Amino acid sequence: MADVSTCLPLTRESAIEAHKVIEPLVHLTPVMSGATLSKMASTPKTGVINPAKPVIRLWFKCENLQRIGAFKARGAFYAIEKLKQDSTWLEGGGMQNGVVGFSSGNHAQALALAARESGIPAYIVMPDIVRPNKIEATKGYGAEVVLCGRFEREIAASRIVAEKGARLVPPFDHPDIILGQASVGLELQEQVKVDAIIAPCSGGGLLSGVALSCEGTGIRVFGAEPEFEGADDVRRGFLAGKRITEVKTSTIADGLMGTVGVHTWGVIYERKLVSAMYAVTEEEILEATKLIMERMKLVIEPSAAVPLAVALYNEEFRKMVEEEAGEAGWDIGIVLSGGNVSIEGLANLFAAK
Amino acid sequence: MADVSTCLPLTRESAIEAHKVIEPLVHLTPVMSGATLSKMASTPKTGVINPAKPVIRLWFKCENLQRIGAFKARGAFYAIEKLKQDSTWLEGGGMQNGVVGFSSGNHAQALALAARESGIPAYIVMPDIVRPNKIEATKGYGAEVVLCGRFEREIAASRIVAEKGARLVPPFDHPDIILGQASVGLELQEQVKVDAIIAPCSGGGLLSGVALSCEGTGIRVFGAEPEFEGADDVRRGFLAGKRITEVKTSTIADGLMGTVGVHTWGVIYERKLVSAMYAVTEEEILEATKLIMERMKLVIEPSAAVPLAVALYNEEFRKMVEEEAGEAGWDIGIVLSGGNVSIEGLANLFAAK
């Protein structure tokens, strides 16, 4: 990864520069409207005393239709392009030594693809408990997969850095990754006029990127997390006034199990670029997943349903919209972050209900 | 339904006229490319002696993203618009007496929606074994649902015609329905240059419509059916040289259980506007459904996967493409006809494997 000191500052201007770099490399994903879901979001909840009466028009930014099936392609492509502009890295044989990432999820495939398209070797460290189809998918993008024990992936990655001279590309907590993900927000703003955007938050790369893309525009940005077993570390961090660094959760939103990083927390909380964080239950996430599949006809991973769950079910969020937006209501962008889920995985989720 | 004698002739010109009428009422659905699936379609099958080596580039016409989640909206809207131009119907109180349809599937919702948007009452006859969510969806579009015994729906529909003076709108075997569905093919031709189109076939409204839309253009049209328990009635009809009128099948492609109609057979077979019919197995349909969901991130009903299954697995089709298209290959349009499936239904399909 490019040295942090060489990165562009974390501003909307830098995000626009990053977007220009990756525009030819990633998909301009479509934005879909959803009349039925907007109507549901604008309907007061039943069984609640004094329910919120927000007026909400929903717009879905379909990053599940992005390359590799998730927004992660954006940050990975930008990170690789930035490395290729780094003369020290090039002179040190970077193009031959390659890059290394640790991920059992979408970052693995994103980095593998971005590296392959530049002819750079990629080593992906994965825990040995990961499902075989994820290993195959990552190998399918041309990466060498290195399996390791569940809690040894950072050590395994360091070993590859030492042995191969490969450069580590972290999954979220780096300015280049954040600036790459920011393109989600910039595109959305070009595609439709929104008053607010809700993005899911795990390490915070996507949420901080979207927040940067909205800086100075007046568009509010909100973060969405699962609440199960404390997975809402950023929401709790907002309340405590400090970053929470450890969480152990088994939420069905399995892309949102991580804790927020240092750079991402800086953008999200310290710079106050995210207005508020909201959390939802496992049942609400399942229901929102089902609604997007049945009504929008889009396959998403449960993590991607968390922002819609906030808009539909989080009464605190809904009260806020009612108060802030009034009768005119808000156009709200919902980031559908990814769609990498096996059909057997989905079948298990919904057969178990 | 408008009297057949008053319908436009079944030609490409008429399809263009019909398209103009319904263009403001239906979605221009997107066409998606699929690099991975195109590569799979262009890869010879393993475990086969002398496998076909076709070169295939696939383009997916996303009618699962159409209003009500299926192409059926097109025919229903056109049928209603034509009725509204019929002075005899209007003078007979048609707008008040309403329309009636029998369907447990997508035609029910399509007719309900099209009627509601014109302020016309709609009566939908459904067998009493239909799942409650289908009844609710149809009621949700403002129709009155009339339940009847499984084999009594035509009688029940006739009774409503007699009692209410409502006009029957058949699901496929009528020129107006065929001309409405033809807009799928016209749009696809405007969106991407294809050499061939594969559409699924049950009653044949979609397939005959697509065939008309391609008349005189040089684009070949192929029909796709499940083979399970003789569901491939049109393929068998081609071989026998006559229309097969009865089939009892429980294929998982539950939208393709019907037999071809008189008008549709005329276009498909007698006028030779469909080049050939191909059939696939239940396992192939399941696998194609899974691929579209996992790779394209689109929710489809199994019936909609049948054309892709032909392109990927039907060796007779693949040989034909190899011979006809040679090394240059073909761009093939695949009609994803609909996406109305419950997530529990999908879970059962794939959990059972």
XYZ file of C-alpha atoms in Angstrom:
706
model
C 0.000 0.000 0.000
C 1.218 3.490 -0.721
C 2.795 5.128 2.317
C 0.148 7.156 4.141
C 2.314 10.283 3.977
C 2.044 10.201 0.178
C -1.748 9.961 0.130
C -4.089 12.745 -0.900
C -5.769 14.473 2.055
C -9.133 13.041 3.037
C -11.373 15.601 1.349
C -14.174 15.605 -1.207
C -11.735 17.044 -3.762
C -9.419 14.079 -3.293
C -12.378 11.733 -3.659
C -13.158 13.365 -7.006
C -9.541 12.827 -8.090
C -9.688 9.186 -7.001
C -12.940 8.708 -8.878
C -11.330 9.935 -12.107
C -8.603 7.334 -11.695
C -10.887 4.346 -11.170
C -13.790 5.386 -13.397
C -12.546 3.301 -16.357
C -11.884 0.307 -14.098
C -15.111 -0.115 -12.157
C -18.780 -0.243 -13.078
C -21.017 2.787 -12.836
C -23.627 0.819 -10.921
C -27.297 1.604 -11.450
C -29.546 3.368 -8.956
C -32.990 1.815 -8.642
C -36.092 3.339 -7.169
C -38.533 1.186 -5.261
C -42.109 2.390 -5.006
C -43.339 -0.397 -2.731
C -40.444 -0.100 -0.304
C -40.718 3.709 -0.275
C -44.374 3.333 0.608
C -43.503 0.893 3.386
C -40.863 3.289 4.729
C -43.444 6.093 4.705
C -46.025 4.033 6.583
C -46.097 4.408 10.386
C -45.283 1.212 12.285
C -48.183 -0.612 13.865
C -48.148 -1.723 17.493
C -46.117 1.313 18.517
C -47.360 4.161 20.696
C -47.051 7.437 18.830
C -45.263 5.971 15.800
C -43.017 8.099 13.602
C -44.587 9.431 10.389
C -41.649 10.020 8.069
C -42.003 10.661 4.338
C -39.276 8.657 2.638
C -38.411 8.063 -1.003
C -35.791 5.346 -1.322
C -33.059 5.072 -3.944
C -30.899 1.966 -4.071
C -27.272 2.212 -5.194
C -26.609 -1.277 -6.518
C -23.057 -2.117 -5.527
C -24.080 -5.764 -5.587
C -23.815 -5.250 -9.368
C -20.278 -3.855 -9.013
C -17.308 -5.885 -10.259
C -16.652 -8.870 -7.924
C -20.161 -8.237 -6.566
C -19.333 -5.546 -3.994
C -18.126 -1.956 -3.558
C -14.741 -3.286 -2.418
C -13.564 -3.282 -6.039
C -13.391 0.513 -5.909
C -10.881 0.795 -3.058
C -8.777 -2.095 -4.314
C -8.476 -0.675 -7.834
C -7.564 2.745 -6.482
C -4.977 1.276 -4.118
C -3.332 -0.608 -6.989
C -3.365 2.434 -9.284
C -1.753 4.530 -6.541
C 0.927 1.904 -5.981
C 1.703 1.952 -9.693
C 2.368 5.699 -9.401
C 4.799 5.146 -6.506
C 8.300 5.245 -7.980
C 9.922 3.790 -4.838
C 7.603 0.821 -4.979
C 8.192 0.332 -8.696
C 11.975 0.575 -8.341
C 11.891 -1.900 -5.473
C 10.407 -4.455 -7.852
C 6.862 -3.970 -6.608
C 5.216 -5.129 -9.832
C 6.992 -8.481 -9.493
C 6.871 -8.839 -5.701
C 3.159 -8.298 -5.611
C 0.590 -7.406 -3.002
C -0.839 -9.209 -0.018
C -4.193 -8.903 1.683
C -5.946 -10.723 4.473
C -9.649 -11.207 4.031
C -12.168 -13.983 3.923
C -14.615 -11.765 2.129
C -15.059 -9.273 -0.648
C -11.704 -7.515 -0.199
C -9.951 -10.760 -1.107
C -11.639 -10.970 -4.489
C -11.381 -7.245 -5.104
C -7.645 -7.157 -4.484
C -7.094 -10.319 -6.513
C -8.947 -8.838 -9.490
C -7.333 -5.409 -9.317
C -3.858 -6.923 -9.039
C -4.444 -9.363 -11.891
C -5.597 -6.618 -14.240
C -2.283 -4.840 -13.659
C -0.272 -8.051 -13.952
C 0.752 -7.934 -10.279
C 0.925 -11.142 -8.178
C -1.556 -11.189 -5.291
C -1.347 -13.274 -2.118
C -4.516 -13.562 -0.116
C -4.364 -14.853 3.429
C -7.553 -16.581 4.530
C -8.487 -18.416 7.707
C -8.600 -22.181 7.087
C -12.229 -22.303 8.256
C -13.404 -20.281 5.230
C -15.826 -21.979 2.843
C -14.189 -23.695 -0.170
C -16.250 -21.644 -2.643
C -14.664 -18.417 -1.331
C -11.203 -19.893 -1.822
C -12.137 -20.979 -5.330
C -13.590 -17.572 -6.201
C -10.407 -15.822 -5.054
C -8.204 -18.267 -6.938
C -10.488 -17.698 -9.895
C -9.310 -14.090 -9.958
C -5.736 -15.342 -10.201
C -4.578 -14.893 -6.595
C -2.465 -17.292 -4.568
C -4.470 -18.213 -1.485
C -2.523 -18.823 1.729
C -4.502 -20.558 4.468
C -3.736 -19.926 8.117
C -5.196 -20.462 11.585
C -8.194 -18.344 12.479
C -6.314 -15.788 14.583
C -3.027 -15.847 12.718
C -3.835 -13.987 9.584
C -1.886 -10.834 10.383
C 1.178 -12.933 11.231
C 0.760 -14.939 8.047
C 0.446 -11.745 6.021
C 3.578 -10.279 7.652
C 5.462 -13.421 6.758
C 4.563 -12.993 3.084
C 5.571 -9.341 3.240
C 8.945 -10.411 4.642
C 9.513 -13.394 2.357
C 8.192 -12.098 -0.955
C 8.685 -8.374 -0.486
C 4.966 -8.056 -1.208
C 3.118 -4.902 -0.147
C 0.214 -5.177 2.273
C -3.087 -3.710 1.073
C -5.353 -3.369 4.123
C -9.080 -3.886 3.687
C -10.334 -0.504 4.923
C -8.132 1.548 7.216
C -6.069 3.446 4.675
C -6.730 6.789 2.934
C -6.490 5.272 -0.550
C -9.074 2.641 0.269
C -11.373 5.275 1.767
C -10.972 7.575 -1.253
C -11.701 4.680 -3.598
C -14.914 3.755 -1.770
C -15.938 7.437 -1.781
C -16.779 7.067 -5.463
C -19.975 5.252 -4.421
C -21.237 8.511 -2.950
C -20.021 10.702 -5.805
C -21.759 8.536 -8.405
C -24.965 8.420 -6.416
C -25.020 12.226 -6.225
C -24.677 12.432 -9.997
C -27.389 9.859 -10.576
C -30.118 11.172 -8.293
C -30.752 14.113 -5.980
C -30.736 12.799 -2.438
C -31.130 14.485 0.931
C -29.421 11.720 2.852
C -27.476 8.487 2.393
C -27.372 5.451 4.662
C -24.377 3.124 4.349
C -23.500 0.011 6.327
C -20.458 0.168 8.615
C -17.959 -2.473 9.614
C -14.347 -1.213 9.373
C -15.813 2.008 8.036
C -14.131 2.257 4.631
C -17.421 2.599 2.777
C -19.122 4.820 5.351
C -16.178 7.205 5.702
C -15.795 7.336 1.923
C -19.461 8.165 1.415
C -19.185 10.787 4.178
C -16.241 12.434 2.415
C -18.133 12.436 -0.862
C -20.904 14.445 0.796
C -18.699 16.924 2.665
C -19.997 20.434 2.065
C -22.937 19.272 -0.073
C -25.574 19.401 2.635
C -26.368 15.711 2.126
C -26.559 13.950 5.498
C -24.786 10.664 5.937
C -25.894 7.984 8.393
C -24.258 4.706 9.355
C -26.073 1.410 9.833
C -24.921 -1.526 11.957
C -26.294 -4.781 13.330
C -26.854 -4.563 17.085
C -26.384 -8.281 17.754
C -23.739 -9.088 20.366
C -22.374 -5.573 20.282
C -21.711 -5.435 16.540
C -22.778 -1.774 16.713
C -19.329 -0.676 17.870
C -19.462 2.670 16.073
C -22.878 3.553 17.435
C -21.625 2.711 20.920
C -18.415 4.617 20.202
C -20.490 7.700 19.355
C -22.205 7.412 22.760
C -18.967 6.769 24.653
C -17.046 9.426 22.731
C -14.260 7.025 21.869
C -13.474 4.308 19.372
C -14.306 0.752 20.425
C -11.627 -1.653 19.272
C -12.931 -5.097 20.081
C -16.120 -6.929 19.234
C -16.994 -10.601 19.028
C -20.247 -11.133 17.232
C -21.818 -13.786 15.095
C -24.380 -11.518 13.390
C -25.937 -12.832 10.171
C -24.619 -9.610 8.582
C -21.281 -11.372 8.343
C -19.590 -8.569 6.437
C -20.183 -6.237 9.378
C -18.412 -8.089 12.189
C -15.301 -5.899 12.250
C -14.550 -2.802 14.292
C -13.928 0.633 12.874
C -10.366 1.688 11.991
C -8.333 4.724 13.022
C -8.543 6.649 9.744
C -12.169 5.743 9.203
C -13.149 6.740 12.778
C -11.408 10.039 12.218
C -13.661 10.827 9.261
C -16.825 9.301 10.676
C -16.699 10.614 14.248
C -13.909 13.078 14.899
C -14.639 15.184 11.852
C -18.365 14.711 12.413
C -18.961 13.830 8.768
C -21.443 11.147 9.762
C -24.513 12.615 11.437
C -25.553 9.567 13.448
C -25.340 5.788 13.714
C -28.300 3.417 13.939
C -28.520 -0.268 14.762
C -31.028 -2.975 13.875
C -31.837 -6.502 15.022
C -31.122 -9.801 13.295
C -34.825 -10.233 12.505
C -34.978 -6.790 10.943
C -31.929 -7.556 8.795
C -33.464 -10.836 7.624
C -36.753 -9.140 6.807
C -35.010 -6.352 4.865
C -32.956 -8.938 2.943
C -36.144 -10.743 2.023
C -37.841 -7.514 0.912
C -34.980 -6.517 -1.366
C -34.892 -9.955 -2.938
C -38.640 -10.296 -3.355
C -39.526 -6.717 -4.258
C -36.393 -5.403 -5.960
C -35.445 -8.816 -7.446
C -31.859 -8.218 -6.372
C -29.613 -10.704 -4.644
C -27.787 -9.097 -1.732
C -25.797 -10.372 1.198
C -27.498 -9.719 4.549
C -24.921 -7.005 5.386
C -26.236 -4.986 2.463
C -29.766 -4.995 3.878
C -28.829 -3.208 7.099
C -29.384 0.362 5.796
C -32.863 -0.506 4.508
C -33.630 -2.143 7.870
C -32.776 1.194 9.530
C -35.114 3.120 7.213
C -37.965 0.654 7.710
C -37.659 -0.374 11.338
C -35.480 1.942 13.429
C -37.976 4.202 15.150
C -35.294 6.622 16.329
C -34.147 7.140 12.738
C -37.705 7.456 11.526
C -38.617 10.051 14.166
C -35.545 12.038 13.180
C -36.588 12.004 9.504
C -40.105 13.063 10.431
C -38.737 16.005 12.417
C -35.964 17.063 10.045
C -37.688 16.507 6.726
C -41.271 17.353 7.609
C -44.045 16.798 5.087
C -41.775 17.261 2.089
C -39.867 14.191 3.202
C -36.449 13.026 2.144
C -34.975 11.236 -0.810
C -32.690 8.712 0.848
C -29.889 6.823 -0.889
C -29.480 3.279 0.394
C -26.136 1.648 -0.395
C -26.653 -2.010 -1.306
C -23.046 -2.821 -0.530
C -22.695 -6.301 -2.001
C -24.303 -9.476 -3.237
C -21.787 -12.195 -2.561
C -23.815 -14.888 -0.952
C -24.205 -18.501 -2.007
C -27.681 -19.654 -2.749
C -27.227 -22.448 -0.216
C -26.287 -19.810 2.349
C -29.480 -17.920 1.588
C -31.500 -21.118 1.666
C -30.153 -21.884 5.133
C -30.959 -18.394 6.385
C -34.546 -18.572 5.263
C -35.244 -22.263 5.671
C -34.241 -21.925 9.345
C -36.898 -19.311 10.012
C -60.689 -8.637 -24.488
C -61.081 -6.887 -27.806
C -62.746 -9.048 -30.447
C -60.072 -10.860 -32.460
C -61.502 -9.523 -35.714
C -60.646 -5.995 -34.594
C -57.011 -6.785 -33.731
C -54.016 -5.656 -35.724
C -52.506 -8.401 -37.897
C -49.705 -10.375 -36.261
C -46.754 -8.633 -37.882
C -43.640 -6.781 -36.761
C -45.311 -3.520 -37.836
C -48.216 -4.174 -35.491
C -45.772 -4.981 -32.705
C -44.165 -1.586 -33.239
C -47.597 0.064 -33.000
C -48.364 -1.849 -29.805
C -45.022 -0.861 -28.336
C -45.808 2.819 -28.901
C -49.034 2.390 -26.967
C -47.542 0.717 -23.909
C -44.156 2.469 -23.814
C -45.328 5.053 -21.233
C -46.941 2.339 -19.111
C -44.224 -0.281 -18.722
C -40.549 -0.199 -17.762
C -37.808 -0.182 -20.362
C -36.011 -3.010 -18.583
C -32.213 -3.074 -18.606
C -30.079 -5.491 -20.602
C -27.126 -6.855 -18.660
C -24.053 -8.550 -20.015
C -22.466 -11.373 -18.110
C -18.790 -12.064 -18.741
C -18.555 -15.144 -16.529
C -21.669 -16.766 -17.918
C -20.625 -15.968 -21.509
C -17.307 -17.651 -20.815
C -19.091 -20.678 -19.385
C -21.377 -20.836 -22.428
C -18.303 -20.702 -24.686
C -16.520 -23.512 -22.827
C -16.984 -27.044 -24.198
C -18.736 -29.429 -21.805
C -16.555 -31.951 -20.045
C -17.390 -35.648 -19.949
C -18.889 -35.496 -23.440
C -17.469 -37.151 -26.534
C -16.782 -34.541 -29.180
C -18.337 -31.636 -27.267
C -19.710 -28.588 -29.052
C -17.410 -25.561 -29.184
C -19.745 -22.589 -29.610
C -18.686 -18.975 -29.149
C -21.463 -17.272 -27.215
C -21.838 -13.779 -25.815
C -24.870 -13.561 -23.558
C -27.152 -10.578 -23.012
C -29.845 -10.730 -20.378
C -33.121 -8.866 -20.877
C -34.264 -8.283 -17.312
C -38.031 -8.690 -17.349
C -37.783 -9.697 -13.698
C -37.337 -5.946 -13.211
C -40.522 -5.216 -15.192
C -43.602 -3.887 -13.389
C -45.220 -6.657 -11.298
C -41.921 -8.536 -11.714
C -42.577 -10.176 -15.077
C -43.075 -9.495 -18.801
C -46.802 -10.184 -18.393
C -47.336 -6.494 -17.592
C -46.759 -5.698 -21.269
C -49.564 -7.815 -22.698
C -51.986 -6.861 -19.956
C -51.437 -3.125 -20.413
C -51.826 -3.429 -24.174
C -55.003 -5.471 -23.818
C -56.516 -2.851 -21.512
C -55.487 0.030 -23.783
C -57.066 -1.733 -26.761
C -60.273 -2.324 -24.843
C -60.412 1.376 -24.028
C -60.349 2.118 -27.771
C -63.269 -0.251 -28.406
C -66.382 1.923 -28.661
C -68.755 -1.067 -28.385
C -67.093 -2.112 -25.147
C -67.179 1.418 -23.796
C -70.800 1.937 -24.707
C -71.700 -1.365 -23.097
C -70.420 -0.020 -19.788
C -67.087 -1.834 -20.034
C -65.231 0.610 -17.807
C -67.704 -0.121 -15.005
C -68.266 -3.832 -15.659
C -64.575 -4.572 -15.594
C -62.345 -7.385 -16.756
C -61.809 -10.927 -15.598
C -58.777 -13.172 -15.810
C -57.911 -16.626 -14.536
C -54.374 -17.083 -13.385
C -52.499 -18.145 -10.309
C -49.371 -16.435 -11.544
C -47.994 -13.329 -13.142
C -50.951 -12.652 -15.455
C -53.149 -12.175 -12.384
C -51.038 -9.362 -11.012
C -50.408 -7.862 -14.440
C -54.101 -7.653 -15.281
C -54.953 -6.333 -11.813
C -52.380 -3.548 -12.135
C -53.256 -2.581 -15.696
C -56.969 -2.477 -14.884
C -56.440 -0.461 -11.709
C -54.407 2.173 -13.513
C -57.311 2.737 -15.865
C -59.866 2.692 -13.065
C -61.430 -0.549 -14.326
C -62.614 -3.240 -11.871
C -60.679 -6.517 -12.192
C -61.843 -9.973 -11.094
C -59.150 -12.609 -10.847
C -60.130 -16.250 -10.595
C -57.580 -18.345 -8.727
C -57.597 -21.995 -7.688
C -58.157 -22.286 -3.937
C -54.862 -24.167 -3.522
C -52.827 -21.086 -4.458
C -50.436 -19.727 -1.822
C -51.888 -16.918 0.323
C -49.066 -14.517 -0.635
C -50.156 -14.697 -4.297
C -53.706 -13.844 -3.321
C -52.471 -10.957 -1.197
C -50.221 -9.650 -3.983
C -53.121 -9.681 -6.443
C -55.446 -7.987 -3.958
C -52.621 -5.518 -3.358
C -53.034 -4.401 -6.973
C -56.687 -3.711 -6.271
C -58.296 -6.770 -7.841
C -61.154 -8.797 -6.436
C -59.920 -12.368 -6.057
C -62.443 -15.149 -6.653
C -61.336 -18.566 -5.421
C -62.527 -21.736 -7.116
C -61.795 -25.453 -7.275
C -58.613 -26.418 -9.055
C -60.228 -27.467 -12.340
C -63.111 -25.025 -12.314
C -61.445 -21.771 -13.120
C -62.805 -21.424 -16.646
C -66.309 -22.059 -15.361
C -65.822 -19.582 -12.540
C -64.524 -16.994 -14.995
C -67.506 -17.562 -17.322
C -69.840 -17.028 -14.398
C -68.289 -13.622 -13.693
C -68.537 -12.724 -17.365
C -72.231 -13.601 -17.243
C -73.030 -12.000 -13.897
C -70.958 -8.833 -14.035
C -70.742 -8.284 -17.769
C -66.964 -8.311 -17.301
C -64.727 -8.980 -20.292
C -62.362 -11.957 -20.219
C -58.680 -11.147 -20.768
C -56.925 -14.442 -21.559
C -53.348 -14.925 -20.363
C -51.649 -15.568 -23.710
C -53.731 -16.808 -26.623
C -54.924 -13.539 -28.071
C -53.336 -11.238 -30.681
C -53.306 -8.237 -28.336
C -51.478 -10.173 -25.642
C -48.951 -11.455 -28.191
C -48.384 -7.969 -29.618
C -47.889 -6.572 -26.126
C -45.271 -9.183 -25.233
C -43.526 -8.526 -28.560
C -42.209 -5.293 -27.075
C -39.663 -7.373 -25.126
C -38.001 -8.257 -28.408
C -38.280 -4.782 -29.915
C -36.642 -3.189 -26.892
C -33.877 -5.769 -26.816
C -33.079 -5.059 -30.473
C -32.773 -1.369 -29.707
C -30.584 -1.977 -26.674
C -28.031 -4.401 -28.101
C -27.186 -6.031 -31.428
C -28.042 -9.698 -31.134
C -27.846 -12.584 -33.580
C -30.375 -14.697 -31.721
C -32.854 -14.622 -28.845
C -33.933 -17.476 -26.602
C -37.246 -17.093 -24.782
C -39.059 -19.527 -22.506
C -42.318 -21.027 -23.728
C -45.451 -22.074 -21.894
C -48.612 -20.790 -23.589
C -46.332 -19.074 -26.061
C -47.357 -15.433 -25.650
C -43.817 -14.296 -24.960
C -42.147 -16.565 -27.492
C -44.551 -15.723 -30.314
C -44.268 -12.027 -29.476
C -40.487 -12.116 -29.566
C -40.665 -14.070 -32.832
C -42.880 -11.399 -34.400
C -40.530 -8.679 -33.203
C -37.712 -10.362 -35.129
C -39.619 -11.080 -38.335
C -37.555 -9.960 -41.306
C -34.618 -8.805 -39.170
C -32.461 -11.891 -39.586
C -32.391 -12.453 -35.838
C -33.105 -16.099 -35.034
C -35.559 -16.922 -32.299
C -35.441 -20.107 -30.244
C -37.837 -21.446 -27.650
C -36.846 -23.057 -24.359
C -38.900 -25.526 -22.330
C -38.474 -27.878 -19.388
C -38.480 -31.505 -20.520
C -39.813 -32.919 -17.237
C -42.951 -35.036 -17.605
C -43.510 -33.850 -21.135
C -43.537 -30.110 -20.349
C -41.778 -29.648 -23.718
C -45.066 -29.773 -25.617
C -43.988 -27.314 -28.301
C -40.710 -29.121 -28.954
C -42.664 -32.356 -29.292
C -45.232 -30.552 -31.397
C -42.481 -29.473 -33.792
C -41.431 -33.110 -34.157
C -44.978 -34.374 -34.582
C -45.964 -31.539 -36.886
C -49.005 -30.704 -34.788
C -49.942 -28.808 -31.664
C -50.036 -30.821 -28.443
C -52.917 -29.737 -26.269
C -52.499 -31.582 -23.014
C -49.660 -31.861 -20.546
C -49.562 -32.730 -16.857
C -46.237 -31.823 -15.361
C -44.911 -30.727 -12.008
C -41.718 -29.117 -13.311
C -39.950 -26.691 -10.947
C -40.312 -24.159 -13.773
C -43.870 -23.657 -12.563
C -44.582 -20.827 -14.987
C -44.036 -23.195 -17.917
C -46.580 -25.927 -17.176
C -49.114 -24.811 -19.760
C -49.556 -25.864 -23.367
C -49.222 -23.603 -26.364
C -52.290 -21.777 -27.686
C -53.796 -21.621 -31.164
C -52.677 -18.111 -32.081
C -49.268 -18.564 -30.509
C -48.708 -21.913 -32.247
C -49.600 -20.251 -35.516
C -46.794 -17.737 -35.119
C -44.289 -20.089 -33.553
C -44.716 -23.146 -35.767
C -47.007 -22.606 -38.732
C -45.393 -19.373 -39.803
C -41.970 -20.806 -38.912
C -40.998 -17.667 -37.005
C -39.300 -19.745 -34.319
C -36.301 -21.624 -35.688
C -36.251 -24.465 -33.170
C -37.284 -25.563 -29.688
C -34.948 -26.946 -27.024
C -35.625 -28.631 -23.697
C -33.605 -28.950 -20.493
C -33.744 -31.044 -17.344
C -34.824 -30.019 -13.857
C -31.208 -30.155 -12.633
C -30.114 -27.883 -15.470
C -32.872 -25.401 -14.642
C -31.878 -25.370 -10.971
C -28.220 -24.883 -11.835
C -29.011 -22.021 -14.228
C -31.231 -20.379 -11.585
C -28.376 -20.590 -9.117
C -25.901 -19.115 -11.610
C -28.086 -16.128 -12.398
C -28.635 -15.445 -8.724
C -25.009 -15.901 -7.689
C -23.270 -14.374 -10.703
C -25.752 -11.809 -11.978
C -27.149 -11.003 -8.491
C -30.654 -11.139 -9.922
C -33.617 -12.906 -8.387
C -35.509 -14.915 -10.983
C -38.149 -17.572 -10.890
C -36.915 -20.966 -12.142
C -38.984 -20.581 -15.337
C -36.822 -17.601 -16.274
C -33.649 -19.687 -16.098
C -34.716 -22.125 -18.804
C -33.226 -20.169 -21.760
C -29.846 -19.865 -20.029
C -29.962 -23.581 -19.261
C -30.372 -24.217 -23.014
C -27.345 -22.048 -23.850
C -25.187 -23.690 -21.199
C -26.270 -27.314 -21.239
C -28.239 -28.296 -24.347
C -25.643 -29.924 -26.551
C -27.907 -29.916 -29.599
C -28.322 -26.147 -29.308
C -24.626 -25.658 -28.723
C -23.659 -27.744 -31.769
C -26.049 -25.702 -33.854
C -24.458 -22.433 -32.667
C -20.994 -23.801 -33.381
C -22.013 -24.722 -36.920
C -24.086 -21.655 -37.738
C -22.008 -18.977 -36.040
C -18.516 -20.349 -36.502
C -15.568 -18.672 -34.839
C -17.184 -15.237 -34.835
C -19.813 -16.605 -32.515
C -23.206 -15.192 -31.687
C -24.528 -12.494 -29.415
C -27.516 -14.174 -27.825
C -30.327 -12.406 -26.005
C -31.674 -14.356 -23.050
C -35.094 -13.317 -21.824
C -35.212 -13.424 -18.007
C -38.972 -13.582 -18.030
C -39.800 -12.954 -14.381
C -38.695 -12.864 -10.781
C -41.815 -13.613 -8.778
C -40.662 -16.212 -6.335
C -40.855 -16.132 -2.559
C -37.604 -16.419 -0.703
C -39.027 -19.366 1.187
C -39.811 -20.992 -2.168
C -36.224 -20.497 -3.251
C -34.941 -21.746 0.077
C -36.948 -24.925 -0.327
C -35.669 -25.472 -3.851
C -32.041 -25.200 -2.828
C -32.215 -26.615 0.670
C -33.704 -29.784 -0.802
C -30.678 -30.416 -3.017
